[in-house]
């Protein structure tokens, strides 16, 4: 009876180790193609296996990397999906989580991430991102959008953010 229980415990331990190893290895990807393949698995869109999908940019905080994926072509609606990976070195990454960003305008999204904010701007009408930080004397920082898609990560949590046109007007 004791031998049977010990054998059962060993078999269960081996099974759990095998399941863990499979889960861990299936979340590892290599290079840009591996990141895109993992994004195809994670992004809930029709025809995810054939739709055009590119990395629009990324935000980095230590070994945490948030990649913004853009799906669709010039004739399709674009979806922007941020997916977090952990950089393992040698162009290898471990999948962490897929996020749902907040739409802030036409082809503009924001995501509260790692204590700050990550933004993607993919609209030529926006030329600047204005961040106001909540200090005793609030600090306003203006980041020019020199090309689109444009990804910016603010490590600090802004109290307010705005998207501006060429004349400095707020665009909604």
C-alpha positions as a LaTeX table, in Angstrom:
\begin{tabular}{lrrr}
\hline
Residue & $x$ (\AA) & $y$ (\AA) & $z$ (\AA) \\
\hline
Unk1 & 0.00 & 0.00 & 0.00 \\
Unk2 & 2.82 & 2.44 & 0.89 \\
Unk3 & 4.61 & 1.69 & $-2.39$ \\
Unk4 & 1.42 & 2.43 & $-4.32$ \\
Unk5 & 0.97 & 5.81 & $-2.63$ \\
Unk6 & 4.64 & 6.72 & $-3.21$ \\
Unk7 & 4.42 & 5.72 & $-6.88$ \\
Unk8 & 1.21 & 7.74 & $-7.25$ \\
Unk9 & 2.85 & 10.82 & $-5.68$ \\
Unk10 & 5.90 & 10.47 & $-7.95$ \\
Unk11 & 3.69 & 10.11 & $-11.04$ \\
Unk12 & 1.68 & 13.21 & $-10.09$ \\
Unk13 & 4.87 & 15.20 & $-9.46$ \\
Unk14 & 6.24 & 14.19 & $-12.88$ \\
Unk15 & 2.91 & 15.08 & $-14.52$ \\
Unk16 & 2.80 & 18.53 & $-12.88$ \\
Unk17 & 6.43 & 19.16 & $-13.83$ \\
Unk18 & 5.69 & 18.22 & $-17.44$ \\
Unk19 & 2.63 & 20.50 & $-17.55$ \\
Unk20 & 4.62 & 23.39 & $-16.06$ \\
Unk21 & 7.49 & 22.86 & $-18.52$ \\
Unk22 & 5.05 & 22.82 & $-21.45$ \\
Unk23 & 3.29 & 25.99 & $-20.28$ \\
Unk24 & 6.60 & 27.77 & $-19.70$ \\
Unk25 & 8.08 & 26.74 & $-23.04$ \\
Unk26 & 4.93 & 27.66 & $-24.98$ \\
Unk27 & 5.10 & 31.20 & $-23.58$ \\
Unk28 & 8.69 & 31.74 & $-24.86$ \\
Unk29 & 9.19 & 33.30 & $-28.28$ \\
Unk30 & 12.21 & 34.42 & $-30.28$ \\
Unk31 & 12.68 & 37.49 & $-32.41$ \\
Unk32 & 10.14 & 39.77 & $-34.02$ \\
Unk33 & 8.50 & 36.90 & $-35.90$ \\
Unk34 & 7.99 & 35.01 & $-32.62$ \\
Unk35 & 6.44 & 38.09 & $-31.01$ \\
Unk36 & 4.03 & 38.48 & $-33.94$ \\
Unk37 & 3.15 & 34.76 & $-33.86$ \\
Unk38 & 2.34 & 35.01 & $-30.14$ \\
Unk39 & 0.28 & 38.15 & $-30.78$ \\
Unk40 & $-1.73$ & 36.23 & $-33.41$ \\
Unk41 & $-2.55$ & 33.67 & $-30.71$ \\
Unk42 & $-3.55$ & 36.34 & $-28.18$ \\
Unk43 & $-5.40$ & 39.01 & $-30.17$ \\
Unk44 & $-9.13$ & 38.17 & $-30.38$ \\
Unk45 & $-9.81$ & 39.08 & $-34.01$ \\
Unk46 & $-11.28$ & 37.19 & $-36.93$ \\
Unk47 & $-8.69$ & 35.81 & $-39.33$ \\
Unk48 & $-5.91$ & 36.46 & $-36.80$ \\
Unk49 & $-3.74$ & 33.91 & $-38.58$ \\
Unk50 & $-3.77$ & 35.81 & $-41.90$ \\
Unk51 & $-4.49$ & 39.48 & $-41.12$ \\
Unk52 & $-1.65$ & 41.96 & $-41.53$ \\
Unk53 & 0.00 & 42.42 & $-38.12$ \\
Unk54 & 3.00 & 44.61 & $-37.30$ \\
Unk55 & 4.79 & 45.86 & $-34.22$ \\
Unk56 & 3.97 & 49.58 & $-34.09$ \\
Unk57 & 6.36 & 50.31 & $-31.22$ \\
Unk58 & 7.22 & 49.38 & $-27.67$ \\
Unk59 & 7.60 & 50.77 & $-24.17$ \\
Unk60 & 10.38 & 49.45 & $-21.94$ \\
Unk61 & 10.60 & 49.41 & $-18.15$ \\
Unk62 & 13.55 & 47.29 & $-17.00$ \\
Unk63 & 13.15 & 43.83 & $-18.49$ \\
Unk64 & 9.39 & 44.39 & $-18.97$ \\
Unk65 & 8.56 & 45.31 & $-22.56$ \\
Unk66 & 5.14 & 46.39 & $-23.75$ \\
Unk67 & 4.74 & 45.88 & $-27.49$ \\
Unk68 & 1.98 & 47.70 & $-29.37$ \\
Unk69 & 0.66 & 45.54 & $-32.21$ \\
Unk70 & $-1.28$ & 47.08 & $-35.09$ \\
Unk71 & $-3.56$ & 44.85 & $-37.11$ \\
Unk72 & $-5.19$ & 45.54 & $-40.45$ \\
Unk73 & $-4.07$ & 47.23 & $-43.64$ \\
Unk74 & $-4.94$ & 50.51 & $-45.37$ \\
Unk75 & $-8.38$ & 49.15 & $-46.32$ \\
Unk76 & $-9.26$ & 47.76 & $-42.90$ \\
Unk77 & $-10.01$ & 49.10 & $-39.44$ \\
Unk78 & $-6.87$ & 49.12 & $-37.30$ \\
Unk79 & $-6.83$ & 47.49 & $-33.91$ \\
Unk80 & $-4.06$ & 48.40 & $-31.45$ \\
Unk81 & $-3.22$ & 45.76 & $-28.88$ \\
Unk82 & $-0.55$ & 46.12 & $-26.20$ \\
Unk83 & 1.07 & 42.86 & $-25.08$ \\
Unk84 & 3.63 & 42.60 & $-22.31$ \\
Unk85 & 6.67 & 40.36 & $-22.55$ \\
Unk86 & 9.68 & 39.84 & $-20.31$ \\
Unk87 & 13.01 & 40.18 & $-22.13$ \\
Unk88 & 15.12 & 37.07 & $-21.48$ \\
Unk89 & 18.15 & 38.11 & $-23.53$ \\
Unk90 & 19.43 & 36.77 & $-26.85$ \\
Unk91 & 16.30 & 38.15 & $-28.59$ \\
Unk92 & 14.03 & 35.82 & $-26.55$ \\
Unk93 & 10.89 & 36.87 & $-24.72$ \\
Unk94 & 8.39 & 35.35 & $-22.32$ \\
Unk95 & 4.73 & 36.25 & $-22.78$ \\
Unk96 & 3.20 & 37.93 & $-19.71$ \\
Unk97 & $-0.18$ & 39.47 & $-20.52$ \\
Unk98 & $-2.42$ & 41.03 & $-23.16$ \\
Unk99 & $-4.03$ & 44.37 & $-22.25$ \\
Unk100 & $-7.06$ & 46.33 & $-23.42$ \\
Unk101 & $-6.04$ & 49.97 & $-23.94$ \\
Unk102 & $-8.28$ & 53.01 & $-23.61$ \\
Unk103 & $-9.19$ & 54.72 & $-26.87$ \\
Unk104 & $-8.46$ & 58.46 & $-26.56$ \\
Unk105 & $-9.13$ & 59.61 & $-30.10$ \\
Unk106 & $-8.97$ & 58.48 & $-33.69$ \\
Unk107 & $-6.07$ & 56.00 & $-33.69$ \\
Unk108 & $-4.86$ & 57.12 & $-30.25$ \\
Unk109 & $-4.71$ & 54.81 & $-27.25$ \\
Unk110 & $-3.41$ & 54.97 & $-23.70$ \\
Unk111 & $-2.62$ & 52.27 & $-21.18$ \\
Unk112 & $-1.79$ & 52.58 & $-17.51$ \\
Unk113 & 1.22 & 50.26 & $-17.20$ \\
Unk114 & 3.95 & 49.61 & $-14.60$ \\
Unk115 & 3.17 & 52.72 & $-12.56$ \\
Unk116 & 3.10 & 55.03 & $-15.57$ \\
Unk117 & 1.37 & 55.38 & $-18.93$ \\
Unk118 & 2.14 & 54.05 & $-22.40$ \\
Unk119 & 0.65 & 55.89 & $-25.37$ \\
Unk120 & 0.36 & 55.12 & $-29.06$ \\
Unk121 & $-0.48$ & 57.83 & $-31.57$ \\
Unk122 & $-1.06$ & 56.73 & $-35.16$ \\
Unk123 & $-2.77$ & 59.82 & $-36.54$ \\
Unk124 & $-0.88$ & 62.51 & $-38.48$ \\
Unk125 & $-3.17$ & 65.27 & $-37.15$ \\
Unk126 & $-1.61$ & 64.98 & $-33.70$ \\
Unk127 & 1.78 & 66.63 & $-33.40$ \\
Unk128 & 2.34 & 66.63 & $-29.63$ \\
Unk129 & 1.54 & 64.83 & $-26.42$ \\
Unk130 & 1.26 & 67.09 & $-23.40$ \\
Unk131 & 1.71 & 65.56 & $-19.93$ \\
Unk132 & 1.02 & 67.34 & $-16.64$ \\
Unk133 & 2.63 & 65.83 & $-13.57$ \\
Unk134 & 1.01 & 66.29 & $-10.13$ \\
Unk135 & 3.67 & 68.08 & $-8.14$ \\
Unk136 & 3.39 & 71.10 & $-5.81$ \\
Unk137 & 4.04 & 73.25 & $-8.87$ \\
Unk138 & 2.61 & 71.11 & $-11.68$ \\
Unk139 & 5.12 & 70.34 & $-14.39$ \\
Unk140 & 3.96 & 70.31 & $-18.00$ \\
Unk141 & 6.03 & 68.32 & $-20.46$ \\
Unk142 & 5.39 & 68.47 & $-24.22$ \\
Unk143 & 6.60 & 65.55 & $-26.31$ \\
Unk144 & 6.67 & 66.15 & $-30.08$ \\
Unk145 & 5.17 & 63.44 & $-32.28$ \\
Unk146 & 7.67 & 63.36 & $-35.13$ \\
Unk147 & 6.35 & 60.31 & $-36.99$ \\
Unk148 & 3.49 & 57.84 & $-36.73$ \\
Unk149 & 2.98 & 55.35 & $-35.31$ \\
Unk150 & 4.48 & 57.02 & $-32.25$ \\
Unk151 & 4.83 & 55.20 & $-28.91$ \\
Unk152 & 5.77 & 57.01 & $-25.72$ \\
Unk153 & 6.14 & 55.71 & $-22.16$ \\
Unk154 & 5.97 & 57.98 & $-19.14$ \\
Unk155 & 7.44 & 56.19 & $-16.11$ \\
Unk156 & 5.63 & 58.65 & $-13.86$ \\
Unk157 & 1.86 & 58.77 & $-13.64$ \\
Unk158 & 0.66 & 62.04 & $-15.21$ \\
Unk159 & $-2.26$ & 63.83 & $-13.60$ \\
Unk160 & $-3.45$ & 64.80 & $-17.05$ \\
Unk161 & $-2.55$ & 64.17 & $-20.67$ \\
Unk162 & $-3.64$ & 65.90 & $-23.87$ \\
Unk163 & $-3.15$ & 65.36 & $-27.58$ \\
Unk164 & $-2.47$ & 68.53 & $-29.58$ \\
Unk165 & $-2.65$ & 69.59 & $-33.23$ \\
Unk166 & $-0.11$ & 71.81 & $-35.06$ \\
Unk167 & $-1.67$ & 75.01 & $-33.63$ \\
Unk168 & $-1.55$ & 73.66 & $-30.06$ \\
Unk169 & $-5.29$ & 73.00 & $-29.93$ \\
Unk170 & $-6.64$ & 70.04 & $-28.04$ \\
Unk171 & $-8.02$ & 67.39 & $-30.41$ \\
Unk172 & $-10.69$ & 64.96 & $-29.31$ \\
\hline
\end{tabular}
